[in-house]
Amino acid sequence: MQDNEPILLVEDDEVDAMTVRRVLRELKVSNALVHVTNGEEALGYLRDSTRPRPCLVLLDINMPRMNGIELLRIMKADEELRALPVVIMTTSTNDRDIIEAFHLSVAGYMIKPVDYRQFVETIRTIDTYWRLSRRPVATVKAASAT
């Protein structure tokens, strides 16, 4: 992951959010973690031009006010947000959720492990993948203007 860009965690469960923070510290991930508790808060953060753009969005599905799938639909319809990489981290094993998430171009769909060591390995895998991945520096809009 780009060290100077935050990771946006969209998670309503405080225990899961604390676990993600703990795992990121344990793995020595230097990115700042921005935590919001629902899709509406995430959208507010993402549309605020004074806030740094995240390098990755870790998104839960089952949340109040605006769930993860609803947020994904809005993000993928928004020219400024559609290229942001999103990894679903949820307890939902519902096939409809999985199909809809991939239909909306998520980068991955991870089931939150109950076991802490497995949780660490899940986050390590996500971190490793994003450190190795390349993504466009400019937005899709800027790239198509040239």
Backbone as ProteinMPNN parsed JSONL, in Angstrom:
{"seq_chain_A": "MQDNEPILLVEDDEVDAMTVRRVLRELKVSNALVHVTNGEEALGYLRDSTRPRPCLVLLDINMPRMNGIELLRIMKADEELRALPVVIMTTSTNDRDIIEAFHLSVAGYMIKPVDYRQFVETIRTIDTYWRLSRRPVATVKAASAT", "coords_chain_A": {"N_chain_A": [[0.845, -1.179, 0.0], [0.376, 2.307, -0.523], [2.367, 4.224, 1.504], [1.804, 6.825, 2.365], [-0.87, 7.228, 2.126], [-4.115, 6.896, 3.538], [-5.89, 4.031, 4.916], [-9.213, 3.272, 4.52], [-11.502, 2.204, 6.766], [-14.59, 0.795, 6.89], [-16.771, 0.052, 9.103], [-19.072, -1.124, 11.412], [-18.929, -2.521, 13.788], [-17.374, -2.192, 16.755], [-15.526, -3.856, 18.08], [-14.508, -5.44, 15.989], [-13.321, -3.384, 14.506], [-11.355, -2.519, 16.312], [-9.841, -4.835, 16.333], [-8.877, -4.906, 13.683], [-7.275, -2.565, 13.747], [-5.375, -3.385, 15.681], [-4.2, -5.618, 14.387], [-3.094, -4.377, 12.102], [-1.156, -2.773, 13.342], [0.41, -4.808, 14.482], [1.373, -6.019, 12.175], [2.922, -4.027, 11.28], [2.013, -2.115, 9.452], [2.201, 0.908, 7.959], [0.387, 2.769, 7.079], [-2.056, 5.234, 7.83], [-5.07, 4.625, 9.628], [-8.339, 5.216, 8.899], [-11.379, 5.287, 10.422], [-14.764, 4.707, 9.925], [-18.291, 4.323, 10.655], [-20.421, 3.55, 9.044], [-21.972, 3.407, 5.743], [-22.889, 5.972, 4.964], [-21.272, 7.756, 6.436], [-18.818, 7.011, 5.352], [-19.142, 7.777, 2.668], [-19.376, 10.544, 3.007], [-16.775, 11.088, 3.946], [-15.253, 10.241, 1.694], [-16.104, 11.991, -0.292], [-15.238, 14.421, 0.579], [-13.143, 16.837, -0.275], [-11.016, 17.854, 1.146], [-9.921, 15.871, 2.578], [-7.51, 13.206, 2.694], [-7.262, 10.938, -0.044], [-8.095, 7.552, 0.229], [-5.939, 4.657, -0.022], [-7.019, 2.241, -0.064], [-10.139, 0.686, 0.561], [-11.609, -0.927, 3.19], [-14.351, -2.78, 3.625], [-17.289, -3.432, 5.375], [-20.335, -5.319, 5.068], [-22.857, -5.594, 6.386], [-24.341, -3.109, 7.879], [-25.76, -0.337, 9.73], [-27.96, 2.312, 8.524], [-26.592, 2.916, 5.933], [-25.722, 0.28, 4.053], [-22.908, -1.858, 3.084], [-23.158, -2.778, 0.39], [-24.939, -0.918, -0.696], [-23.346, 1.388, -0.469], [-21.241, 0.649, -2.191], [-22.615, 0.585, -4.681], [-23.132, 3.332, -5.045], [-20.504, 4.348, -5.042], [-19.404, 3.103, -7.346], [-20.896, 4.255, -9.319], [-20.003, 6.795, -9.336], [-17.839, 8.921, -10.876], [-15.479, 9.936, -9.727], [-14.945, 8.212, -7.637], [-15.058, 5.555, -8.436], [-12.748, 4.103, -9.169], [-11.429, 3.498, -6.844], [-9.907, 1.008, -4.876], [-11.668, -1.63, -3.357], [-12.079, -3.829, -0.713], [-14.079, -6.283, 0.504], [-14.798, -7.07, 3.812], [-16.335, -9.164, 5.768], [-18.921, -10.868, 7.672], [-20.773, -12.091, 6.196], [-21.807, -14.803, 4.331], [-23.524, -15.048, 2.34], [-24.59, -15.908, -0.826], [-25.819, -14.111, -2.619], [-24.861, -11.608, -1.712], [-22.12, -11.911, -2.233], [-22.066, -12.294, -5.042], [-23.253, -9.865, -5.879], [-21.36, -8.028, -4.854], [-19.048, -8.644, -6.397], [-20.096, -8.13, -8.902], [-20.192, -5.428, -8.672], [-17.563, -4.805, -8.879], [-15.622, -5.325, -6.784], [-12.389, -5.643, -5.262], [-11.815, -7.809, -3.76], [-13.259, -10.361, -1.644], [-13.588, -11.09, 1.541], [-14.14, -13.322, 4.196], [-14.644, -12.551, 7.529], [-12.473, -13.899, 9.795], [-12.999, -15.778, 12.808], [-11.059, -16.635, 14.545], [-8.171, -15.171, 15.928], [-5.498, -15.418, 14.896], [-5.988, -16.308, 12.294], [-7.331, -14.066, 11.392], [-5.237, -12.225, 11.411], [-3.666, -13.364, 9.364], [-5.393, -13.03, 7.19], [-5.507, -10.207, 6.959], [-2.789, -9.775, 6.535], [-2.475, -10.985, 4.034], [-4.092, -9.316, 2.433], [-2.662, -6.902, 2.747], [-0.149, -7.627, 1.636], [-0.897, -8.203, -1.013], [-1.798, -5.637, -1.874], [0.536, -4.166, -1.601], [2.063, -5.222, -3.631], [0.528, -4.742, -5.876], [-0.19, -2.609, -8.66], [-1.609, 0.495, -9.319], [-3.488, 3.015, -11.061], [-2.125, 6.281, -10.937], [-3.325, 8.723, -11.476], [-6.746, 9.835, -11.632], [-9.434, 8.095, -13.283], [-10.888, 9.857, -14.842], [-9.044, 11.967, -15.279], [-7.13, 10.578, -16.715], [-8.51, 9.891, -19.055], [-8.808, 12.318, -20.226], [-6.506, 12.988, -21.463]], "CA_chain_A": [[0.0, 0.0, 0.0], [1.118, 3.553, -0.493], [2.509, 4.564, 2.92], [1.301, 8.144, 2.707], [-2.316, 7.262, 1.938], [-4.793, 6.122, 4.583], [-6.812, 2.937, 4.643], [-10.526, 3.608, 5.055], [-12.219, 1.057, 7.311], [-16.016, 1.069, 7.047], [-17.094, -1.07, 9.992], [-19.902, -0.668, 12.529], [-18.627, -3.289, 14.987], [-16.175, -1.601, 17.369], [-14.552, -4.918, 18.381], [-13.835, -5.754, 14.721], [-12.471, -2.232, 14.158], [-10.184, -2.588, 17.187], [-9.027, -5.965, 15.877], [-8.165, -4.462, 12.476], [-6.205, -1.655, 14.21], [-4.348, -4.193, 16.352], [-3.506, -6.423, 13.381], [-2.268, -3.485, 11.284], [0.021, -2.428, 14.159], [1.236, -6.016, 14.6], [2.018, -6.235, 10.874], [3.729, -2.826, 11.015], [1.483, -1.373, 8.312], [2.401, 2.302, 8.361], [-0.723, 3.617, 6.642], [-3.032, 5.647, 8.836], [-6.366, 3.976, 9.49], [-9.496, 6.077, 9.127], [-12.502, 4.39, 10.716], [-16.134, 5.227, 9.949], [-19.14, 3.223, 11.106], [-21.467, 3.173, 8.082], [-21.775, 3.882, 4.381], [-23.095, 7.425, 4.87], [-20.043, 8.4, 6.914], [-17.767, 6.734, 4.366], [-19.392, 8.627, 1.51], [-18.999, 11.897, 3.42], [-15.312, 11.145, 3.949], [-14.728, 10.096, 0.334], [-16.465, 13.163, -1.108], [-14.636, 15.61, 1.18], [-11.89, 17.072, -1.009], [-9.943, 18.244, 2.067], [-9.408, 14.639, 3.2], [-6.685, 12.411, 1.768], [-7.904, 9.803, -0.707], [-7.53, 6.296, 0.736], [-5.347, 3.737, -0.987], [-7.817, 1.022, 0.007], [-11.325, 0.713, 1.412], [-12.008, -2.202, 3.779], [-15.778, -2.505, 3.746], [-18.239, -4.412, 5.895], [-21.608, -5.256, 4.337], [-24.014, -5.434, 7.264], [-24.212, -1.922, 8.713], [-26.973, 0.482, 9.747], [-28.08, 3.547, 7.751], [-26.254, 2.59, 4.542], [-24.861, -0.902, 4.129], [-21.776, -1.896, 2.173], [-23.584, -2.92, -1.008], [-25.48, 0.391, -1.096], [-22.2, 2.277, -0.66], [-20.563, 0.22, -3.421], [-23.39, 1.058, -5.84], [-22.899, 4.777, -5.187], [-19.099, 4.556, -5.419], [-19.141, 2.667, -8.715], [-21.599, 5.178, -10.218], [-19.355, 8.101, -9.195], [-16.597, 8.97, -11.659], [-14.334, 10.23, -8.861], [-14.745, 7.164, -6.633], [-15.178, 4.185, -8.953], [-11.477, 3.394, -9.297], [-10.866, 3.159, -5.536], [-9.982, -0.417, -4.589], [-12.506, -1.987, -2.213], [-12.073, -5.223, -0.299], [-15.134, -6.586, 1.458], [-14.455, -7.887, 4.982], [-17.665, -9.326, 6.352], [-19.308, -12.195, 8.144], [-21.796, -12.592, 5.281], [-21.47, -15.838, 3.352], [-24.679, -15.055, 1.454], [-24.191, -15.894, -2.241], [-26.296, -12.866, -3.255], [-23.915, -10.549, -1.354], [-20.857, -12.163, -2.936], [-22.298, -12.02, -6.468], [-23.466, -8.424, -6.041], [-20.088, -7.347, -4.606], [-18.183, -8.794, -7.569], [-20.764, -7.385, -9.983], [-19.828, -4.028, -8.444], [-16.116, -4.701, -9.094], [-14.741, -5.32, -5.614], [-11.089, -6.258, -5.486], [-11.789, -9.065, -3.026], [-14.347, -10.615, -0.708], [-13.016, -11.896, 2.611], [-14.976, -13.62, 5.357], [-13.897, -12.239, 8.76], [-12.241, -15.084, 10.62], [-13.245, -15.635, 14.239], [-9.763, -16.869, 15.175], [-7.298, -14.005, 15.763], [-4.361, -15.728, 14.006], [-6.518, -16.312, 10.926], [-7.609, -12.665, 11.072], [-3.923, -11.657, 11.08], [-3.262, -13.857, 8.046], [-6.258, -12.391, 6.198], [-5.029, -8.825, 6.781], [-1.443, -9.871, 5.932], [-2.682, -11.282, 2.614], [-4.574, -8.073, 1.804], [-1.537, -5.962, 2.731], [0.838, -8.1, 0.66], [-1.458, -8.013, -2.355], [-1.825, -4.215, -2.252], [1.913, -3.679, -1.745], [2.556, -5.699, -4.923], [-0.329, -4.274, -6.968], [-0.024, -1.27, -9.213], [-2.871, 1.124, -9.689], [-3.229, 4.292, -11.688], [-1.887, 7.417, -10.036], [-4.357, 9.707, -11.798], [-8.098, 9.297, -11.695], [-9.873, 7.666, -14.608], [-11.314, 11.076, -15.534], [-7.847, 12.677, -15.728], [-6.461, 9.757, -17.724], [-9.251, 9.916, -20.312], [-8.749, 13.676, -20.778], [-5.248, 13.171, -22.208]], "C_chain_A": [[0.884, 1.234, 0.0], [1.164, 4.043, 0.947], [1.886, 5.899, 3.298], [-0.211, 8.273, 2.539], [-2.993, 6.417, 3.011], [-5.551, 4.924, 4.024], [-8.134, 3.366, 5.275], [-11.22, 2.321, 5.484], [-13.665, 1.471, 7.561], [-16.599, -0.123, 7.798], [-17.883, -0.564, 11.193], [-19.61, -1.397, 13.839], [-17.305, -2.794, 15.577], [-15.114, -2.648, 17.686], [-13.791, -5.299, 17.107], [-12.907, -4.618, 14.303], [-11.206, -2.233, 15.015], [-9.266, -3.725, 16.77], [-8.24, -5.587, 14.632], [-7.015, -3.533, 12.869], [-5.043, -2.444, 14.807], [-3.529, -4.992, 15.343], [-2.599, -5.533, 12.521], [-1.011, -3.057, 12.043], [0.974, -3.615, 14.241], [2.006, -6.279, 13.309], [2.897, -5.064, 10.449], [3.322, -2.124, 9.716], [1.5, 0.093, 8.716], [1.282, 3.243, 7.915], [-1.601, 3.995, 7.832], [-4.327, 4.895, 8.58], [-7.439, 4.995, 9.844], [-10.685, 5.15, 9.294], [-13.804, 5.175, 10.715], [-17.062, 4.044, 10.18], [-20.281, 2.859, 10.171], [-21.183, 3.8, 6.732], [-21.953, 5.386, 4.222], [-21.859, 8.18, 5.319], [-18.907, 8.2, 5.915], [-17.92, 7.634, 3.152], [-19.028, 10.074, 1.824], [-17.497, 12.078, 3.417], [-14.773, 11.158, 2.521], [-15.013, 11.313, -0.536], [-15.906, 14.468, -0.558], [-13.254, 15.829, 0.562], [-10.741, 17.51, -0.105], [-9.312, 17.027, 2.745], [-8.553, 13.871, 2.208], [-7.461, 11.225, 1.218], [-7.293, 8.52, -0.176], [-6.914, 5.468, -0.392], [-6.177, 2.468, -1.08], [-9.005, 1.26, 0.927], [-11.592, -0.718, 1.872], [-13.447, -2.018, 4.218], [-16.561, -3.689, 4.3], [-19.522, -4.294, 5.082], [-22.762, -4.902, 5.265], [-23.791, -4.285, 8.245], [-25.527, -1.145, 8.695], [-26.852, 1.679, 8.802], [-27.764, 3.368, 6.276], [-25.296, 1.412, 4.586], [-23.781, -0.864, 3.044], [-22.156, -2.002, 0.708], [-24.156, -1.601, -1.521], [-24.346, 1.387, -1.344], [-21.465, 1.919, -1.946], [-21.289, 0.704, -4.668], [-23.139, 2.539, -6.103], [-21.472, 5.035, -5.651], [-18.857, 4.209, -6.885], [-19.874, 3.519, -9.75], [-20.955, 6.562, -10.228], [-17.993, 8.079, -9.89], [-15.353, 9.165, -10.785], [-13.993, 9.08, -7.912], [-14.632, 5.758, -7.202], [-13.868, 3.415, -9.027], [-10.846, 3.029, -7.951], [-10.977, 1.652, -5.288], [-10.756, -0.674, -3.295], [-12.377, -3.487, -1.964], [-13.162, -5.371, 0.755], [-14.544, -7.456, 2.565], [-15.722, -7.998, 5.804], [-17.852, -10.714, 6.926], [-20.301, -12.837, 7.191], [-21.231, -13.613, 4.298], [-22.604, -15.991, 2.341], [-24.221, -14.952, 0.002], [-24.634, -14.62, -2.959], [-25.348, -11.716, -2.965], [-22.621, -10.696, -2.138], [-20.999, -11.817, -4.421], [-22.448, -10.524, -6.71], [-22.165, -7.649, -5.849], [-19.168, -7.46, -5.822], [-18.79, -8.133, -8.797], [-20.404, -5.899, -9.895], [-18.305, -3.829, -8.393], [-15.272, -4.567, -7.828], [-13.43, -6.015, -5.971], [-10.973, -7.596, -4.767], [-12.932, -9.148, -2.049], [-13.815, -11.579, 0.333], [-14.04, -12.098, 3.718], [-14.113, -13.356, 6.598], [-13.712, -13.52, 9.571], [-12.551, -14.781, 12.088], [-11.927, -15.749, 15.0], [-8.813, -15.7, 14.885], [-6.148, -14.271, 14.791], [-4.815, -15.76, 12.544], [-6.842, -14.889, 10.469], [-6.31, -11.969, 10.664], [-3.511, -12.087, 9.679], [-4.116, -13.254, 6.928], [-5.778, -10.977, 5.903], [-3.634, -8.834, 6.145], [-1.565, -10.116, 4.42], [-3.147, -10.041, 1.863], [-3.427, -7.081, 1.673], [-0.504, -6.36, 1.679], [0.347, -7.86, -0.764], [-1.39, -6.545, -2.773], [-0.442, -3.608, -2.309], [2.484, -4.075, -3.114], [1.764, -5.143, -6.106], [0.046, -2.866, -7.412], [-1.393, -0.754, -9.572], [-2.566, 2.472, -10.301], [-3.051, 5.396, -10.667], [-2.967, 8.46, -10.233], [-5.716, 9.045, -11.786], [-8.43, 8.91, -13.13], [-10.244, 8.883, -15.447], [-10.095, 11.805, -16.109], [-7.154, 11.898, -16.846], [-7.184, 9.829, -19.074], [-9.212, 11.29, -20.966], [-7.493, 13.869, -21.61], [-5.253, 12.456, -23.527]], "O_chain_A": [[2.018, 1.193, 0.477], [0.116, 4.258, 1.557], [1.478, 6.082, 4.445], [-0.767, 9.342, 2.793], [-2.501, 5.343, 3.358], [-5.812, 4.829, 2.825], [-8.166, 3.776, 6.435], [-11.492, 1.45, 4.657], [-13.933, 2.383, 8.343], [-16.884, -1.167, 7.21], [-17.422, 0.323, 11.912], [-20.012, -0.924, 14.902], [-16.247, -2.958, 14.97], [-13.921, -2.366, 17.573], [-12.571, -5.462, 17.139], [-11.814, -4.871, 13.796], [-10.112, -1.979, 14.51], [-8.044, -3.594, 16.843], [-7.057, -5.911, 14.529], [-5.898, -3.694, 12.377], [-3.88, -2.204, 14.482], [-2.302, -5.039, 15.434], [-1.457, -5.901, 12.245], [0.072, -2.985, 11.463], [2.186, -3.462, 14.091], [3.158, -6.712, 13.346], [3.535, -5.101, 9.396], [4.165, -1.609, 8.981], [0.879, 0.473, 9.708], [1.243, 4.398, 8.338], [-1.852, 3.181, 8.721], [-4.643, 4.566, 7.437], [-7.449, 5.559, 10.938], [-10.971, 4.328, 8.423], [-13.936, 6.179, 11.414], [-16.685, 2.898, 9.938], [-21.045, 1.942, 10.473], [-20.274, 4.618, 6.589], [-21.246, 6.011, 3.432], [-21.439, 9.134, 4.665], [-18.126, 9.118, 5.664], [-16.939, 8.193, 2.661], [-18.434, 10.757, 0.99], [-16.991, 13.096, 2.945], [-13.933, 11.99, 2.178], [-14.229, 11.627, -1.432], [-16.084, 15.519, -1.174], [-12.314, 15.088, 0.85], [-9.594, 17.536, -0.551], [-8.283, 17.147, 3.411], [-8.835, 13.88, 1.01], [-8.228, 10.586, 1.938], [-6.068, 8.407, -0.134], [-7.315, 5.568, -1.552], [-6.065, 1.709, -2.043], [-8.892, 1.947, 1.941], [-11.779, -1.615, 1.05], [-13.735, -1.194, 5.086], [-16.504, -4.797, 3.768], [-19.765, -3.255, 4.467], [-23.555, -4.01, 4.962], [-23.153, -4.446, 9.285], [-26.317, -1.276, 7.76], [-25.759, 2.009, 8.343], [-28.62, 3.652, 5.438], [-24.183, 1.532, 5.097], [-23.748, 0.038, 2.206], [-21.525, -1.366, -0.136], [-23.888, -1.209, -2.657], [-24.381, 2.141, -2.316], [-21.103, 2.81, -2.714], [-20.655, 1.182, -5.609], [-22.956, 2.95, -7.249], [-21.247, 5.846, -6.55], [-18.172, 4.95, -7.589], [-19.515, 3.508, -10.927], [-21.323, 7.409, -11.041], [-17.111, 7.303, -9.522], [-14.294, 8.613, -11.083], [-12.861, 8.991, -7.436], [-14.154, 4.855, -6.515], [-13.878, 2.187, -8.955], [-9.835, 2.327, -7.916], [-12.051, 1.081, -5.476], [-10.526, -0.022, -2.277], [-12.542, -4.302, -2.871], [-13.163, -4.671, 1.768], [-13.875, -8.453, 2.292], [-16.134, -7.041, 6.459], [-17.046, -11.616, 6.696], [-20.642, -14.009, 7.354], [-20.305, -13.325, 3.539], [-22.634, -16.954, 1.575], [-23.531, -13.999, -0.359], [-23.91, -14.104, -3.81], [-25.048, -10.925, -3.86], [-22.086, -9.712, -2.65], [-20.15, -11.127, -4.986], [-21.846, -9.976, -7.633], [-21.892, -6.712, -6.598], [-18.57, -6.466, -6.233], [-18.059, -7.627, -9.648], [-20.323, -5.206, -10.909], [-17.825, -2.8, -7.917], [-14.317, -3.79, -7.796], [-13.377, -6.861, -6.864], [-10.133, -8.423, -5.121], [-13.511, -8.131, -1.666], [-13.613, -12.758, 0.044], [-14.722, -11.158, 4.125], [-12.999, -13.867, 6.709], [-14.688, -14.148, 9.981], [-12.379, -13.65, 12.544], [-11.708, -15.042, 15.984], [-8.666, -15.288, 13.734], [-5.856, -13.427, 13.945], [-4.099, -15.288, 11.661], [-6.652, -14.548, 9.301], [-6.282, -11.216, 9.69], [-3.055, -11.262, 8.888], [-3.61, -12.996, 5.836], [-5.654, -10.588, 4.742], [-3.335, -7.985, 5.305], [-0.837, -9.517, 3.629], [-2.649, -9.748, 0.776], [-3.237, -6.485, 0.613], [-0.038, -5.514, 0.915], [1.092, -7.37, -1.613], [-0.976, -6.236, -3.891], [-0.249, -2.613, -3.008], [3.294, -3.345, -3.686], [2.282, -5.081, -7.221], [0.534, -2.053, -6.627], [-2.236, -1.497, -10.074], [-1.485, 3.019, -10.08], [-3.747, 5.438, -9.652], [-3.472, 9.024, -9.262], [-5.821, 7.825, -11.918], [-7.774, 9.355, -14.072], [-9.942, 8.929, -16.64], [-10.099, 12.211, -17.271], [-6.653, 12.486, -17.804], [-6.537, 9.828, -20.121], [-9.549, 11.419, -22.143], [-7.414, 14.82, -22.387], [-4.27, 12.515, -24.264]]}, "name": "protein", "num_of_chains": 1, "seq": "MQDNEPILLVEDDEVDAMTVRRVLRELKVSNALVHVTNGEEALGYLRDSTRPRPCLVLLDINMPRMNGIELLRIMKADEELRALPVVIMTTSTNDRDIIEAFHLSVAGYMIKPVDYRQFVETIRTIDTYWRLSRRPVATVKAASAT"}
